[in-house]
Amino acid sequence: MTPAEKRVKDNNRRRQQKLERKNDPTKKKRTKQHEDFIKKWSGKPINALTKTEIANALKGFTEQGNKIAKLIEEEKIIIHILDDDDYIKLCMEEYGDTLKQAINTHAFADGVDMYFRSSRKPDIFLSELMHEGTHAKEAFETIEMFKSGKTEAEIRSFFGNNWSSEKRAFFHEHAWQEATGTTKDFDTIEEMLDNIFTNYDEY
């Protein structure tokens, strides 16, 4: 299949999915929920969002989104939305990033804490939250496993290495983008895996 044929096929598939969402009452309601959220917060700094608004915006699209929303509501994983200058300063002073690295890092998770830029568009923020929320969820689950007596080796065997973690995070972000009709970062799983293997260490 040529690149042009692939684009036509992907466009046709997206149109079909959009049509299916419109014809399904449940999906239609969820799609409107997402569109209303985006409309309300477009052009506004996302650091004005409340924890409840963020959690509600995640619900009803994917199982992982529902789980992350619940952990946010229960404050088991924590969202920090910083002004861009403060975000860049944090990356450089606390994590040792260069200015270029800090500018190119749009969001990240450190344990159960997630950090985001206030200037991000609402749809992009929710997509990033699905990714970083997956990491934070696994960090919370790791803590709980330690508490239950699991060893570090057992936990690593369960979760796998960094590539495994990134695969799950990108997969759930991709599934969220598909469910909400948001523009996908990757058209194929192969492209997603290539990004992971190229830009992330295996450790």
XYZ file of C-alpha atoms in Angstrom:
203
model
C 0.000 0.000 0.000
C 1.400 3.386 -0.965
C 1.495 6.295 1.548
C -1.255 8.051 -0.434
C -3.485 4.961 -0.351
C -2.835 4.565 3.371
C -3.877 8.190 4.016
C -7.106 7.678 2.071
C -7.836 4.474 3.979
C -7.115 6.157 7.354
C -9.291 9.149 6.457
C -12.159 6.863 5.437
C -11.794 4.926 8.684
C -11.867 8.138 10.742
C -14.975 9.344 8.904
C -16.677 5.998 9.541
C -15.789 6.126 13.245
C -17.112 9.684 13.487
C -20.363 8.595 11.815
C -20.687 5.657 14.218
C -20.194 7.979 17.196
C -22.943 10.255 15.907
C -25.374 7.356 15.465
C -24.730 5.759 18.865
C -26.691 7.634 21.609
C -24.204 6.715 24.342
C -21.180 7.642 22.257
C -22.974 10.785 21.110
C -23.468 11.857 24.725
C -19.806 11.165 25.564
C -18.624 13.005 22.456
C -20.733 16.036 23.400
C -19.304 15.888 26.929
C -15.790 16.054 25.493
C -16.629 18.772 22.973
C -18.322 20.906 25.664
C -15.241 20.609 27.876
C -12.920 21.653 25.054
C -15.178 24.549 24.076
C -15.415 25.793 27.658
C -11.654 25.731 28.279
C -10.258 26.709 24.893
C -8.125 29.810 25.233
C -8.124 29.597 29.034
C -5.230 28.513 31.282
C -5.851 24.943 32.370
C -4.478 25.631 35.857
C -7.925 27.103 36.619
C -9.421 23.603 36.302
C -10.587 21.910 39.479
C -9.720 18.323 40.351
C -13.391 17.365 39.914
C -13.644 18.962 36.465
C -10.535 17.141 35.309
C -11.695 13.772 36.653
C -15.157 14.166 35.102
C -13.592 15.050 31.740
C -11.739 11.710 31.734
C -14.753 9.538 32.550
C -16.827 7.546 30.114
C -14.389 6.968 27.256
C -11.952 4.208 28.232
C -11.589 1.889 31.197
C -8.131 3.310 31.916
C -9.511 6.842 31.855
C -12.116 5.867 34.443
C -9.442 4.324 36.673
C -7.188 7.381 36.447
C -10.149 9.672 37.178
C -10.935 7.673 40.335
C -7.337 7.896 41.565
C -7.373 11.663 40.949
C -10.607 12.048 42.912
C -9.176 10.012 45.781
C -5.935 12.057 45.638
C -3.889 8.912 45.225
C -2.232 10.484 42.201
C -1.661 14.248 42.128
C -1.874 16.809 39.315
C 0.391 19.875 39.312
C -0.296 22.447 36.582
C 2.450 25.074 36.510
C 2.987 28.311 34.612
C 5.420 27.603 31.778
C 8.288 29.538 33.377
C 7.869 27.675 36.670
C 7.595 24.368 34.809
C 10.835 24.969 32.897
C 12.553 26.123 36.083
C 11.451 22.927 37.863
C 12.772 20.734 35.038
C 16.140 22.473 35.084
C 16.694 22.991 38.815
C 15.130 19.829 40.243
C 15.719 17.343 37.426
C 18.888 18.677 35.807
C 17.456 19.279 32.331
C 19.102 21.642 29.911
C 16.950 24.561 28.731
C 16.317 22.737 25.443
C 15.295 19.538 27.250
C 12.987 21.474 29.577
C 11.312 23.289 26.689
C 10.795 20.014 24.813
C 9.332 18.211 27.844
C 5.602 18.919 27.729
C 4.529 16.823 30.732
C 6.004 14.200 33.036
C 5.261 11.999 36.030
C 7.499 11.526 39.044
C 6.027 8.754 41.156
C 2.389 9.617 41.890
C 2.926 13.302 41.033
C 2.221 14.563 37.508
C 3.411 17.895 36.117
C 1.844 19.841 33.249
C 2.178 23.257 31.572
C -0.704 25.683 32.067
C -0.463 26.850 28.437
C -1.440 23.457 26.992
C -4.714 23.254 25.077
C -7.429 21.344 26.998
C -7.642 18.416 24.553
C -3.857 18.010 24.517
C -3.751 18.253 28.313
C -6.299 15.433 28.708
C -4.346 13.306 26.257
C -1.107 13.953 28.152
C -2.942 13.213 31.392
C -3.880 9.770 30.082
C -0.197 9.095 29.393
C 1.243 10.506 32.616
C -1.729 9.210 34.587
C -0.848 5.695 33.466
C 2.676 6.168 34.837
C 1.368 7.670 38.101
C -1.197 4.865 38.466
C 1.560 2.280 38.146
C 3.685 4.166 40.674
C 0.768 4.054 43.124
C 0.270 0.342 42.443
C 3.996 -0.246 42.998
C 3.774 1.412 46.433
C 0.786 -0.764 47.312
C 2.637 -3.888 46.180
C 5.615 -2.982 48.385
C 3.220 -2.523 51.311
C 1.753 -5.977 50.665
C 5.208 -7.555 50.915
C 6.138 -7.923 47.243
C 9.858 -7.750 46.513
C 11.442 -5.366 44.046
C 12.196 -8.299 41.746
C 8.569 -9.454 41.838
C 7.314 -5.959 41.075
C 9.761 -5.517 38.199
C 8.704 -8.885 36.826
C 5.083 -7.705 36.929
C 5.568 -4.263 35.339
C 8.571 -4.931 33.100
C 11.175 -2.395 32.018
C 10.846 1.248 30.939
C 9.934 0.288 27.382
C 7.042 -1.793 28.736
C 5.884 1.154 30.835
C 6.010 3.543 27.869
C 4.166 1.072 25.647
C 1.287 0.974 28.136
C 1.248 4.763 28.557
C 1.267 5.427 24.810
C -1.307 2.680 24.199
C -3.770 4.166 26.701
C -3.164 7.659 25.349
C -3.771 6.356 21.816
C -6.979 4.583 22.884
C -8.185 7.807 24.539
C -7.477 9.802 21.378
C -9.457 7.301 19.335
C -12.396 7.259 21.769
C -12.679 11.050 21.919
C -11.968 11.725 18.260
C -8.846 13.685 19.182
C -6.062 13.847 16.588
C -3.823 10.840 17.186
C -0.082 11.247 17.699
C 0.561 8.044 15.759
C -1.442 6.515 12.918
C -0.105 3.013 13.533
C 1.181 0.932 16.422
C 4.426 0.493 14.473
C 4.991 4.269 14.462
C 4.271 4.389 18.186
C 6.762 1.591 18.935
C 9.417 3.199 16.745
C 9.024 6.412 18.762
C 9.439 4.513 22.036
C 12.511 2.533 20.950
C 14.116 5.667 19.471
C 13.428 8.207 22.201
C 13.331 6.193 25.443
C 15.934 4.119 27.256
C 15.203 0.459 27.947
C 16.263 0.320 31.646
